[in-house]
Amino acid sequence: MAGLDPHPGNPGNPRDLLPTPKLTDGPQLKGKVAELRLELNSGGKKDKNHSAKKIALKKIVANMTMSNNDMVALFPDVIGCMQIPSLEIKKMCFLFLVNYARMKPEAAMKALPVLVLDMEDNNPLIRALALRTMSYIHVREFVEATFPPVKSLLKDPDPYVRKTAAFAVAKLYDHDKTIVEASDLIDRLNTMLRDDNPTVVSSALAALMDIWERSETIKLTIDYASASKIVQILPDCSEWGQTYILEAMMSYVPQDTQEAGLLAERVTPRLSHSNSAVVLTCTRVILYLMNYIADERQISGLCRKLSPPLVTLLAKGPEIQYLALRNALLILQRRPEVLRNDIRVFFCKYNDPIYVKVTKLELIFMLATERNIKEVLTELREYATEIDVHFVRKSVRAIGKLAIKIEPAAQLCIDSLLELVATKVTYIVQEATVVIRNIFRKYPNQYESIISILCENLDSLDEPEAKSAMIWVIGEYADRIENSDVLLDDFLFSFHDEPLEVQLALLTATVKLFIQRPTKGQELVPKVLKWATEETDSVDLRDRGYMYWRLLSTDATLAKQVVMGPKPPITAESEKLDPATLEEMCLNVGTLATVYLKPVQQVFRNARARKLVDSPALQKQTLPTVIAMEAQRALPSVMNGLGPQTANGAGPGRANLSSAVEAADVYFSSLNTSMNIGGDEDFGGSPTAGAPGDRQYVVNQSNPQQVYQPQIGRGNGDLLDL
């Protein structure tokens, strides 16, 4: 061991190299540090159990934990205590060394001989503790000095030491990739996979997985024989050892569907484990192997086995519940049959935290069907009477979305919404107005009888989204609402003070009123268009004002076809994750990325993105990305079979609209005077540039009317957005 001596010219026992601590080493220290130094060096020979030193070290560790960096001044004294043959004292001294070694590398070097000597101790706990401590210290001398002993301890007779040595290799790789890759340590780890002790095998696998995650050159491959062996030792491993082994199974690529099915069946007993990490990791492995199984009956059987463990996790603490619920959201989108009949277990309890309640609400929405809709609506109506406003809004929004999702139950959902509107609670009325607008979009000309009920609650609307929704209803059904012009005029009273969302809705609704009832809207349209083009700083509002201006000035029939034309279809299905993200997320079940429902590299910048590896057993036709691609390929043929009116969703077709726009451009280019629509009032708007006589207008011809578009989810990962 002489080659590890930092002072090669000084032979003898490494302990002889340590300086004898002095009470007056350097400047006289005062205060807490001086008191601790005095306690650390007290006791003498009479204190055979070193009780005084233990008490002093506990105080030092406590101060160190509270980030009191004054403790670094006690480095020489703590190193002096490392020689005491007491495991408890060594643990505290080694903890101090790991914490302050990078701050004082020169002082830490004096502890190196003690650590090297401890790795030859007869006690395996001390050997393992010394090796772990050395591997944690990111100082060049410590890293280089760790290599010889770690090679020796990888073959130590004690399994605990071998396990610690396996993890030490991973720590060394984190410190210096080049040295580890140039050595034979990775080969030695591979050899340890044939160890007789299951804990050592699982630790070696964990170290190899960690190295693989950090490396761009190393490839981790597991064949069927290796996979069978490591699965076989699962019952004999600790709970974290089982997690390491299951994690490693994600690197196995089945070449035969029978192999994949057999391994999936062999890991299913882990689903009944008490540790939630084991359960979720096992779920991930089974979902992964399902992609390589061709037998539909076996897949159905595995899906039935996945349901009870997820339900069982809901009996644990709220944090574990939340993790299980977020993963259930993901699994349902990939394998809907997993939780198909378990909707009641997701009903909210009164004492659930709000984040658990909201996630359960999303699952209830996803699991709702025509068969259980009555039970679901009863539950949601009860939620709408809760105290938490955010949860009540989500519940009302869910009822409206269920009307869109389940067409035969639309009337039941609307009846539930009207019951809630009757409560006259402001935020309930506002949320109900928003979702009823979407129901009108989904089912035109079916439920207009409830418009009068909405109009009775106009005074309750003070939020932009609710106002916009009600204004949309008034404009869309202006010909059926007797006093639609009066209602719009009331909203227009505060036009300049409204947010942009409401102003855009008012502009569009006024134009719709004029198109459907010219006599009622001829006074409002010039006024609103003048405001939108002259008296606003918003480019969006001004562009839309000019667009409507051109349409109305060119051809009233064409304007009606554009403004009152078919709307884009509205569905609840667009709230699902996109196929590529869904495919990747299923390979990360149980990780933090599934809480956010975002690709893993958006959550962990340096994480390795996981993808399904192609093989003869991969069932490509069942993958979300392949299904989406096939649907996209089939879309052009469907569109070609439709008439121009249906295919384009723009009345007589794009050709007529294009020619109309070109004609309008020619018309406006020759126009030098202000324009009048339905009256003599001038609302031409201020020029954007040039002299007063040289009018130039900024017109965004492709700026569409704002419509409701369900989003995939906000930053918090919610599927049911407010």
XYZ file of C-alpha atoms in Angstrom:
722
model
C 0.000 0.000 0.000
C 3.044 2.267 -0.079
C 2.088 3.520 -3.533
C -1.023 5.149 -2.029
C 0.979 7.094 0.553
C 0.696 10.866 -0.162
C 4.166 11.224 1.483
C 6.249 8.465 -0.152
C 9.419 9.552 1.616
C 7.944 8.793 5.034
C 7.728 4.986 5.485
C 5.960 3.137 8.243
C 2.409 2.761 9.430
C 0.025 5.248 7.701
C -1.440 6.129 11.061
C 1.982 7.502 12.074
C 1.604 10.126 9.345
C -1.321 11.798 11.094
C -0.487 14.977 13.046
C -1.252 15.028 16.733
C -4.164 17.468 17.253
C -3.302 20.553 19.262
C -5.695 22.752 21.140
C -3.903 25.875 19.925
C -3.363 25.007 16.267
C -3.029 28.349 14.487
C -4.962 31.390 15.701
C -6.933 30.951 18.876
C -10.492 29.977 17.903
C -13.361 31.349 19.898
C -17.042 30.562 20.315
C -18.758 27.344 19.295
C -15.841 25.946 17.264
C -13.452 26.306 20.197
C -15.919 24.624 22.548
C -16.423 21.706 20.161
C -12.668 21.320 19.690
C -12.229 21.180 23.446
C -14.970 18.543 23.787
C -13.543 16.526 20.896
C -10.144 16.281 22.578
C -11.423 15.674 26.122
C -12.040 12.390 27.877
C -8.565 10.882 27.729
C -7.866 7.301 28.716
C -10.575 7.217 31.347
C -13.312 7.513 28.664
C -13.003 3.980 27.344
C -16.263 4.137 25.340
C -15.313 7.523 23.830
C -18.651 8.957 24.984
C -17.399 12.554 25.033
C -16.086 12.286 21.462
C -19.363 10.772 20.264
C -21.370 13.616 21.815
C -19.035 16.224 20.296
C -19.173 14.580 16.853
C -22.978 14.480 16.975
C -22.982 18.237 17.646
C -20.568 18.797 14.767
C -22.716 16.748 12.372
C -25.816 18.644 13.508
C -24.140 21.995 12.786
C -22.824 20.657 9.483
C -26.351 19.565 8.492
C -27.531 23.129 9.106
C -24.861 24.372 6.650
C -22.658 25.862 9.333
C -19.372 26.017 7.399
C -17.458 27.127 10.492
C -17.170 23.412 11.308
C -14.562 23.033 8.553
C -12.029 24.500 10.999
C -12.276 21.247 12.983
C -10.919 19.172 10.079
C -7.612 18.148 11.803
C -9.424 17.180 15.003
C -12.036 15.075 13.185
C -9.339 13.309 11.150
C -7.610 12.490 14.420
C -10.785 10.743 15.622
C -10.938 8.571 12.477
C -8.262 6.308 14.008
C -10.570 5.270 16.850
C -11.808 1.685 16.229
C -15.494 2.517 16.680
C -17.975 2.114 13.816
C -20.252 4.844 15.167
C -17.380 7.366 15.381
C -16.069 6.392 11.950
C -19.502 6.935 10.388
C -19.680 10.492 11.712
C -16.068 11.252 10.798
C -16.541 9.908 7.259
C -19.713 11.962 6.862
C -17.765 15.075 7.874
C -15.028 14.153 5.389
C -17.451 13.706 2.468
C -19.144 17.006 3.237
C -16.013 19.182 3.502
C -13.399 17.377 1.378
C -13.961 19.568 -1.698
C -13.690 22.723 0.422
C -10.404 21.629 2.015
C -8.767 19.057 -0.316
C -5.323 19.542 1.269
C -6.665 18.747 4.742
C -8.742 15.865 3.380
C -5.613 14.252 1.926
C -4.448 13.544 5.487
C -7.416 11.174 5.883
C -6.534 9.134 2.799
C -4.104 6.744 4.567
C -6.733 5.930 7.210
C -9.346 5.145 4.564
C -6.916 2.907 2.661
C -6.051 1.053 5.854
C -9.733 0.682 6.809
C -10.421 -1.057 3.507
C -8.270 -3.906 4.825
C -10.078 -4.102 8.166
C -11.446 -7.433 9.361
C -14.914 -5.924 9.840
C -16.795 -5.950 6.461
C -18.924 -2.988 7.566
C -15.800 -0.852 8.035
C -14.381 -2.016 4.680
C -17.589 -1.104 2.911
C -17.917 2.215 4.758
C -14.362 3.247 3.883
C -14.851 2.358 0.202
C -18.165 4.197 0.005
C -16.609 7.278 1.586
C -13.662 7.304 -0.815
C -15.912 6.887 -3.868
C -18.092 9.836 -2.801
C -15.210 12.336 -2.600
C -14.773 14.140 -5.916
C -11.105 15.003 -5.471
C -8.558 13.800 -8.033
C -6.261 12.086 -5.522
C -9.149 10.231 -3.900
C -10.545 9.102 -7.274
C -7.171 7.719 -8.392
C -6.560 6.054 -5.023
C -9.953 4.298 -5.159
C -9.229 2.200 -8.275
C -6.840 -0.431 -6.783
C -8.955 -1.210 -3.683
C -12.256 -1.260 -5.588
C -10.901 -3.948 -7.935
C -9.946 -6.007 -4.918
C -13.203 -5.472 -3.058
C -15.299 -6.469 -6.091
C -14.118 -10.002 -5.213
C -14.467 -9.593 -1.437
C -15.800 -12.687 0.363
C -18.530 -10.631 2.036
C -21.577 -9.863 -0.247
C -22.243 -6.503 1.437
C -18.755 -5.316 0.508
C -19.164 -6.593 -3.082
C -22.477 -4.755 -3.339
C -20.868 -1.529 -2.094
C -17.971 -1.980 -4.532
C -20.429 -2.312 -7.445
C -22.018 1.029 -6.559
C -18.531 2.535 -6.103
C -17.761 1.764 -9.761
C -20.805 3.786 -10.804
C -19.669 6.667 -8.580
C -16.177 6.531 -10.096
C -17.721 6.652 -13.572
C -19.563 9.785 -12.517
C -16.255 11.337 -11.411
C -14.127 10.290 -14.411
C -15.629 8.420 -17.381
C -12.366 8.091 -19.273
C -10.434 6.236 -16.561
C -13.278 3.784 -15.908
C -13.795 3.028 -19.613
C -10.043 2.470 -20.033
C -9.987 0.009 -17.121
C -11.624 -3.399 -16.791
C -14.126 -2.311 -14.114
C -17.147 -2.555 -16.425
C -16.092 -6.092 -17.412
C -15.799 -6.954 -13.742
C -19.343 -5.648 -13.174
C -20.587 -7.870 -15.987
C -18.859 -10.810 -14.314
C -20.682 -10.009 -11.066
C -24.005 -10.737 -12.825
C -23.132 -14.410 -12.320
C -22.663 -13.928 -8.567
C -24.390 -16.344 -6.199
C -25.853 -13.559 -4.063
C -29.049 -11.908 -5.482
C -28.301 -8.595 -3.776
C -24.887 -8.420 -5.460
C -26.439 -9.218 -8.857
C -29.093 -6.518 -8.472
C -26.468 -3.984 -7.340
C -24.234 -4.801 -10.316
C -27.235 -4.353 -12.613
C -28.060 -1.008 -10.985
C -24.451 0.160 -11.463
C -24.441 -0.927 -15.114
C -27.767 0.849 -15.712
C -26.434 4.036 -14.136
C -23.280 3.915 -16.270
C -25.365 3.260 -19.386
C -27.595 6.274 -18.608
C -24.546 8.561 -18.431
C -22.609 7.148 -21.393
C -22.988 7.903 -25.080
C -20.748 5.039 -26.207
C -21.735 2.092 -24.003
C -24.647 -0.050 -25.161
C -26.595 -2.124 -22.645
C -28.017 -5.361 -24.060
C -29.673 -8.254 -22.265
C -30.447 -11.528 -24.044
C -33.205 -13.974 -23.144
C -30.916 -16.249 -21.099
C -29.719 -13.326 -18.933
C -33.236 -11.948 -18.612
C -34.529 -15.355 -17.478
C -31.813 -15.633 -14.844
C -32.296 -12.204 -13.324
C -36.076 -12.647 -13.264
C -35.573 -15.945 -11.463
C -33.788 -14.294 -8.528
C -36.454 -11.579 -8.074
C -38.139 -13.208 -5.036
C -34.795 -13.453 -3.211
C -33.873 -9.769 -3.607
C -34.707 -6.837 -1.378
C -37.408 -4.444 -2.526
C -34.892 -2.042 -4.052
C -32.991 -4.934 -5.592
C -36.219 -5.973 -7.295
C -36.639 -2.435 -8.592
C -33.123 -2.485 -10.067
C -33.753 -5.823 -11.792
C -37.127 -4.753 -13.190
C -35.570 -1.515 -14.397
C -32.892 -3.518 -16.207
C -35.599 -5.600 -17.910
C -36.481 -2.508 -19.951
C -33.213 -3.079 -21.843
C -34.257 -6.559 -22.944
C -35.590 -6.634 -26.521
C -37.713 -9.757 -27.128
C -37.023 -11.519 -30.402
C -39.975 -13.887 -30.066
C -43.521 -13.199 -28.872
C -43.539 -16.324 -26.697
C -40.403 -15.136 -24.877
C -42.028 -11.784 -24.181
C -45.212 -13.430 -22.925
C -43.326 -15.858 -20.688
C -41.237 -13.104 -19.062
C -44.328 -10.940 -18.560
C -46.058 -13.776 -16.719
C -42.971 -14.404 -14.594
C -42.786 -10.799 -13.331
C -46.517 -10.407 -12.610
C -46.185 -11.719 -8.991
C -44.254 -8.516 -8.226
C -47.507 -6.585 -8.772
C -48.633 -7.705 -5.315
C -45.557 -6.269 -3.581
C -46.054 -3.822 -0.716
C -43.509 -1.343 -2.105
C -45.150 1.052 -4.585
C -41.869 1.488 -6.512
C -41.745 -2.253 -7.215
C -45.406 -2.255 -8.303
C -45.050 0.688 -10.686
C -41.766 -0.566 -12.157
C -43.307 -4.006 -12.703
C -46.290 -2.310 -14.386
C -43.891 -0.496 -16.698
C -42.127 -3.743 -17.653
C -45.417 -5.510 -18.417
C -46.667 -2.601 -20.527
C -43.349 -2.671 -22.376
C -43.452 -6.419 -23.028
C -47.057 -6.176 -24.265
C -45.736 -4.416 -27.353
C -43.980 -7.659 -28.294
C -46.867 -10.070 -27.528
C -49.105 -11.160 -30.413
C -51.699 -13.170 -28.453
C -54.654 -10.861 -27.738
C -56.009 -13.191 -25.052
C -52.731 -13.019 -23.158
C -52.709 -9.222 -23.449
C -56.262 -9.082 -22.055
C -55.203 -11.328 -19.184
C -52.236 -9.107 -18.367
C -54.461 -6.003 -18.483
C -56.807 -7.602 -15.944
C -53.829 -8.256 -13.668
C -52.675 -4.617 -13.879
C -55.924 -3.186 -12.542
C -55.931 -4.424 -8.880
C -52.384 -3.158 -8.063
C -53.216 0.349 -9.291
C -56.403 0.327 -7.214
C -54.477 -0.927 -4.172
C -52.069 2.007 -4.403
C -55.046 4.321 -3.788
C -55.133 3.058 -0.190
C -51.699 4.584 0.502
C -50.812 8.176 1.341
C -51.947 11.084 -0.859
C -48.549 11.446 -2.558
C -48.500 7.788 -3.619
C -52.161 8.103 -4.638
C -51.345 11.043 -6.859
C -48.483 9.196 -8.537
C -50.720 6.160 -9.136
C -53.504 8.347 -10.531
C -51.211 10.182 -12.947
C -49.893 6.856 -14.191
C -53.445 5.548 -14.496
C -54.257 8.501 -16.779
C -51.396 7.438 -18.995
C -52.162 3.710 -18.963
C -55.822 4.320 -19.799
C -54.899 6.081 -23.022
C -52.678 3.189 -24.131
C -54.628 0.244 -22.680
C -58.226 1.379 -21.946
C -59.250 -2.119 -20.831
C -56.989 -1.951 -17.746
C -59.401 0.067 -15.577
C -62.562 -0.202 -17.634
C -64.774 -1.485 -14.782
C -63.205 0.336 -11.829
C -64.734 3.801 -12.029
C -66.184 3.755 -8.493
C -62.740 3.484 -6.874
C -61.896 6.902 -8.356
C -64.832 8.699 -6.747
C -63.510 11.480 -4.507
C -63.461 11.328 -0.725
C -64.194 14.369 1.379
C -60.687 14.424 2.878
C -58.745 13.956 -0.377
C -56.261 16.756 -1.140
C -57.312 18.963 -4.041
C -54.590 17.641 -6.363
C -55.869 14.082 -5.804
C -59.488 15.166 -6.347
C -58.735 16.909 -9.630
C -56.798 13.918 -10.959
C -59.588 11.549 -9.925
C -62.006 13.805 -11.774
C -59.972 13.423 -14.943
C -60.063 9.636 -14.578
C -63.818 9.672 -13.991
C -64.211 11.629 -17.219
C -62.058 9.161 -19.140
C -63.876 6.103 -17.721
C -67.398 7.493 -18.177
C -69.535 5.568 -20.673
C -73.165 5.468 -21.702
C -73.618 2.581 -19.275
C -72.430 4.412 -16.134
C -73.252 8.019 -17.071
C -76.153 8.362 -14.610
C -73.975 7.284 -11.701
C -71.199 9.622 -12.857
C -73.529 12.630 -13.228
C -74.911 12.060 -9.731
C -71.372 12.108 -8.377
C -70.367 15.199 -10.368
C -73.431 17.152 -9.252
C -72.407 16.415 -5.673
C -68.889 17.696 -6.393
C -70.405 20.906 -7.773
C -71.683 21.718 -4.282
C -68.204 21.549 -2.702
C -66.550 24.533 -1.052
C -63.393 24.537 -3.204
C -64.168 26.823 -6.167
C -61.456 25.341 -8.380
C -62.822 21.823 -7.905
C -66.403 22.967 -8.495
C -65.389 24.579 -11.790
C -63.639 21.408 -12.865
C -66.725 19.372 -12.023
C -69.056 21.610 -14.038
C -66.589 21.576 -16.930
C -66.514 17.762 -16.770
C -70.311 17.565 -17.053
C -70.228 19.720 -20.182
C -67.443 17.669 -21.727
C -69.319 14.458 -21.020
C -72.196 15.854 -23.096
C -69.735 16.224 -25.968
C -68.086 12.848 -25.394
C -71.250 10.720 -24.976
C -73.893 11.874 -27.463
C -76.802 9.738 -26.135
C -76.268 11.278 -22.682
C -76.165 14.903 -23.883
C -79.696 15.664 -22.642
C -78.924 14.201 -19.209
C -75.796 16.345 -18.965
C -77.681 19.469 -20.019
C -80.384 18.803 -17.421
C -77.644 18.520 -14.784
C -76.109 21.799 -15.934
C -79.472 23.570 -15.778
C -79.955 22.305 -12.226
C -76.620 23.846 -11.317
C -77.444 27.127 -13.100
C -80.615 27.311 -11.023
C -78.485 27.624 -7.884
C -77.540 31.148 -9.075
C -73.998 30.671 -7.732
C -71.884 33.036 -9.825
C -68.904 30.830 -10.660
C -71.174 27.852 -11.395
C -73.296 29.906 -13.793
C -70.199 31.217 -15.539
C -68.649 27.778 -15.967
C -71.962 26.332 -17.152
C -72.257 29.098 -19.752
C -68.855 28.215 -21.165
C -69.597 24.498 -21.496
C -73.106 25.065 -22.905
C -71.512 27.164 -25.660
C -69.407 24.119 -26.535
C -72.487 21.881 -26.474
C -74.169 24.205 -28.984
C -71.093 23.846 -31.178
C -71.262 20.055 -30.968
C -75.029 19.764 -31.471
C -76.260 22.701 -33.594
C -80.008 23.332 -33.750
C -80.820 20.813 -31.005
C -80.782 22.449 -27.577
C -81.522 26.114 -28.366
C -84.472 26.076 -25.974
C -82.103 26.686 -23.055
C -80.838 29.997 -24.489
C -83.544 31.874 -22.609
C -82.297 30.418 -19.310
C -78.782 31.645 -20.085
C -80.085 35.108 -20.942
C -81.734 35.323 -17.526
C -78.308 35.072 -15.863
C -76.400 37.727 -17.800
C -75.772 39.721 -14.652
C -73.741 36.825 -13.212
C -71.158 36.973 -15.988
C -68.053 38.949 -15.084
C -65.205 36.706 -16.308
C -63.824 37.098 -19.843
C -64.322 33.453 -20.876
C -67.928 33.379 -19.663
C -68.702 36.714 -21.298
C -67.169 35.566 -24.581
C -69.211 32.366 -24.460
C -72.481 34.212 -23.882
C -71.673 36.772 -26.591
C -70.953 33.904 -28.999
C -74.366 32.399 -28.223
C -76.115 35.741 -28.789
C -74.322 36.291 -32.107
C -74.758 32.718 -33.359
C -78.481 32.687 -32.574
C -79.236 36.360 -33.124
C -82.188 35.495 -35.397
C -83.808 33.414 -32.631
C -83.216 35.768 -29.701
C -85.841 38.503 -29.952
C -83.834 41.218 -28.208
C -80.394 40.124 -29.395
C -79.513 43.677 -30.478
C -80.372 45.040 -27.024
C -78.331 42.343 -25.290
C -75.317 43.031 -27.492
C -75.671 46.773 -26.995
C -75.510 46.230 -23.228
C -72.218 44.345 -23.628
C -70.898 47.016 -26.005
C -71.357 49.681 -23.363
C -68.027 48.655 -21.810
C -66.308 47.637 -25.083
C -63.171 49.734 -24.541
C -62.661 48.396 -21.014
C -63.044 44.727 -21.910
C -60.090 42.348 -22.455
C -59.154 41.410 -26.016
C -60.948 38.047 -25.833
C -64.291 39.768 -25.150
C -63.688 42.519 -27.728
C -63.066 39.952 -30.468
C -66.227 38.088 -29.473
C -68.254 41.313 -29.539
C -66.930 42.253 -32.974
C -67.802 38.862 -34.460
C -71.205 38.722 -32.741
C -72.123 42.177 -34.040
C -71.268 41.165 -37.605
C -73.340 37.980 -37.186
C -76.259 40.082 -35.923
C -76.022 42.345 -38.970
C -75.880 39.372 -41.357
C -78.900 37.648 -39.803
C -80.941 40.745 -38.945
C -79.698 43.710 -41.014
C -82.287 46.153 -39.692
C -81.373 45.400 -36.075
C -77.618 45.493 -36.617
C -77.154 48.346 -39.070
C -76.567 50.851 -36.262
C -74.259 48.648 -34.210
C -71.957 47.400 -36.992
C -70.517 50.799 -38.101
C -69.912 51.759 -34.486
C -68.129 48.539 -33.550
C -66.057 48.435 -36.751
C -64.984 52.023 -36.126
C -63.865 51.092 -32.608
C -62.075 47.980 -33.857
C -60.148 49.729 -36.640
C -59.521 53.205 -35.211
C -59.712 53.126 -31.435
C -57.633 50.097 -30.476
C -53.984 49.200 -29.990
C -54.571 45.506 -30.635
C -53.317 44.291 -34.004
C -55.545 41.194 -33.815
C -58.682 43.215 -33.217
C -57.802 45.710 -35.951
C -57.042 42.948 -38.458
C -60.314 41.218 -37.807
C -62.163 44.509 -38.080
C -60.636 45.169 -41.509
C -61.404 41.605 -42.611
C -65.084 41.961 -41.748
C -65.085 45.394 -43.324
C -63.865 43.967 -46.629
C -66.284 41.049 -46.549
C -69.318 43.204 -45.840
C -68.299 45.792 -48.456
C -67.685 43.217 -51.185
C -70.467 40.655 -51.131
C -73.073 40.168 -48.392
C -73.810 36.613 -49.558
C -70.163 35.666 -49.439
C -69.814 37.326 -46.027
C -72.647 35.152 -44.699
C -71.009 31.996 -46.074
C -67.720 32.875 -44.362
C -68.974 34.237 -41.037
C -71.892 31.832 -40.570
C -70.233 28.850 -42.275
C -69.618 25.410 -40.747
C -67.430 25.391 -37.643
C -64.522 22.985 -37.088
C -65.734 19.853 -35.309
C -65.411 19.846 -31.539
C -64.643 16.600 -29.731
C -63.291 15.452 -26.379
C -60.797 13.122 -28.030
C -58.291 15.870 -28.802
C -57.400 16.011 -25.097
C -55.371 12.821 -25.425
C -51.595 12.879 -25.623
C -50.126 12.848 -29.086
C -49.145 9.307 -30.179
C -45.356 9.801 -30.021
C -45.505 11.227 -26.483
C -47.911 8.495 -25.363
C -45.611 5.799 -26.718
C -42.607 7.272 -24.902
C -44.497 7.884 -21.661
C -45.519 4.216 -21.421
C -41.815 3.378 -21.256
C -41.429 5.728 -18.264
C -44.315 4.633 -16.034
C -43.556 5.360 -12.388
C -41.090 8.191 -13.068
C -41.511 11.915 -12.445
C -42.099 12.482 -16.163
C -45.472 10.732 -15.887
C -46.606 13.236 -13.272
C -46.164 16.018 -15.828
C -47.275 13.816 -18.762
C -44.471 15.322 -20.820
C -41.556 13.716 -22.699
C -38.809 12.705 -20.298
C -36.224 15.066 -21.795
C -38.511 18.027 -21.085
C -38.533 17.051 -17.406
C -34.927 15.818 -17.086
C -32.693 17.601 -19.553
C -29.913 14.991 -19.549
C -32.132 11.920 -19.394
C -31.892 9.326 -22.121
C -35.016 9.216 -24.276
C -36.486 5.732 -24.470
C -37.964 4.238 -27.621
C -39.271 0.838 -28.594
C -36.527 -1.131 -30.330
C -37.551 -2.892 -33.518
C -37.488 -6.690 -33.528
C -39.351 -9.576 -35.248
C -41.660 -9.734 -32.228
C -42.654 -6.036 -32.177
C -46.375 -5.640 -32.938
C -46.051 -2.466 -34.985
C -49.676 -2.388 -36.058
C -50.763 -1.758 -32.436
C -48.415 1.175 -31.752
C -50.076 4.612 -31.345
C -47.646 6.243 -33.791
C -48.337 3.654 -36.498
C -52.107 3.878 -35.988
C -51.957 7.685 -36.242
C -49.820 7.468 -39.382
C -52.259 5.058 -41.039
C -55.173 7.356 -40.172
C -53.310 10.309 -41.658
C -52.649 8.362 -44.849
C -56.317 7.468 -45.141
C -57.436 11.088 -44.691
C -56.675 12.349 -48.265
C -58.770 9.613 -49.843
C -61.651 10.470 -47.542
C -61.321 14.166 -48.326
C -61.245 13.467 -52.063
C -64.564 11.675 -51.777
C -66.248 14.715 -50.220
C -67.776 17.598 -52.046
C -66.067 20.986 -51.934
C -68.534 22.276 -49.402
C -67.937 19.495 -46.871
C -64.246 18.988 -47.485
C -63.222 22.596 -47.060
C -65.788 23.584 -44.502
C -66.094 26.969 -46.193
C -69.351 26.976 -48.093
C -68.968 26.868 -51.878
C -65.264 25.923 -51.792
C -61.880 27.596 -51.543
C -61.794 28.642 -55.181
C -64.829 30.920 -54.812
C -63.481 32.409 -51.579
C -60.089 33.030 -53.158
C -61.589 34.794 -56.145
C -63.747 36.905 -53.830
C -60.717 37.985 -51.803
C -58.806 38.889 -54.977
C -61.758 40.930 -56.204
C -61.906 42.707 -52.840
C -58.176 43.507 -53.064
C -58.678 45.100 -56.468
C -61.660 47.035 -55.166
C -59.874 48.383 -52.096
C -56.723 49.291 -53.993
C -58.700 51.767 -56.074
C -60.653 53.123 -53.117
C -59.653 56.533 -51.782
C -62.729 57.447 -49.806
C -64.213 56.208 -46.557
C -66.625 53.278 -46.630
C -70.234 53.155 -45.454
C -72.131 50.061 -44.387
C -75.812 50.305 -43.575
C -75.644 54.025 -42.790
C -73.937 57.348 -43.369
C -71.525 57.214 -40.459
C -67.875 57.156 -41.410
C -65.919 54.350 -39.755
C -63.146 53.985 -42.293
C -60.400 54.023 -39.687
C -57.119 55.812 -39.466
C -54.443 55.065 -42.043
C -51.528 52.994 -40.867
C -49.039 55.016 -42.871
C -48.817 57.832 -45.373
C -50.654 61.126 -45.682
C -54.324 61.583 -44.727
C -55.378 61.292 -48.345
C -53.335 58.135 -48.903
C -55.152 55.404 -46.945
C -53.332 52.129 -46.351
C -54.962 49.260 -44.481
C -53.378 46.303 -42.718
C -55.581 43.286 -43.405
C -54.875 39.753 -42.228
C -56.953 37.671 -44.610
C -56.057 34.367 -42.950
C -56.921 35.390 -39.396
C -59.832 33.056 -38.580
C -62.691 33.574 -36.224
C -61.783 32.499 -32.723
C -63.363 29.154 -31.894
C -63.176 26.756 -29.020
C -60.308 24.302 -29.430
C -59.744 21.756 -26.640
C -56.108 21.764 -25.634
C -53.942 18.743 -24.838
C -53.149 20.022 -21.407
C -51.578 22.917 -19.524
C -48.221 23.045 -17.784
C -49.583 21.170 -14.777
C -50.564 18.239 -16.992
C -54.315 18.533 -16.382
C -56.514 16.991 -19.062
C -59.595 18.856 -17.961
C -58.494 22.456 -18.304
C -60.262 25.376 -16.790
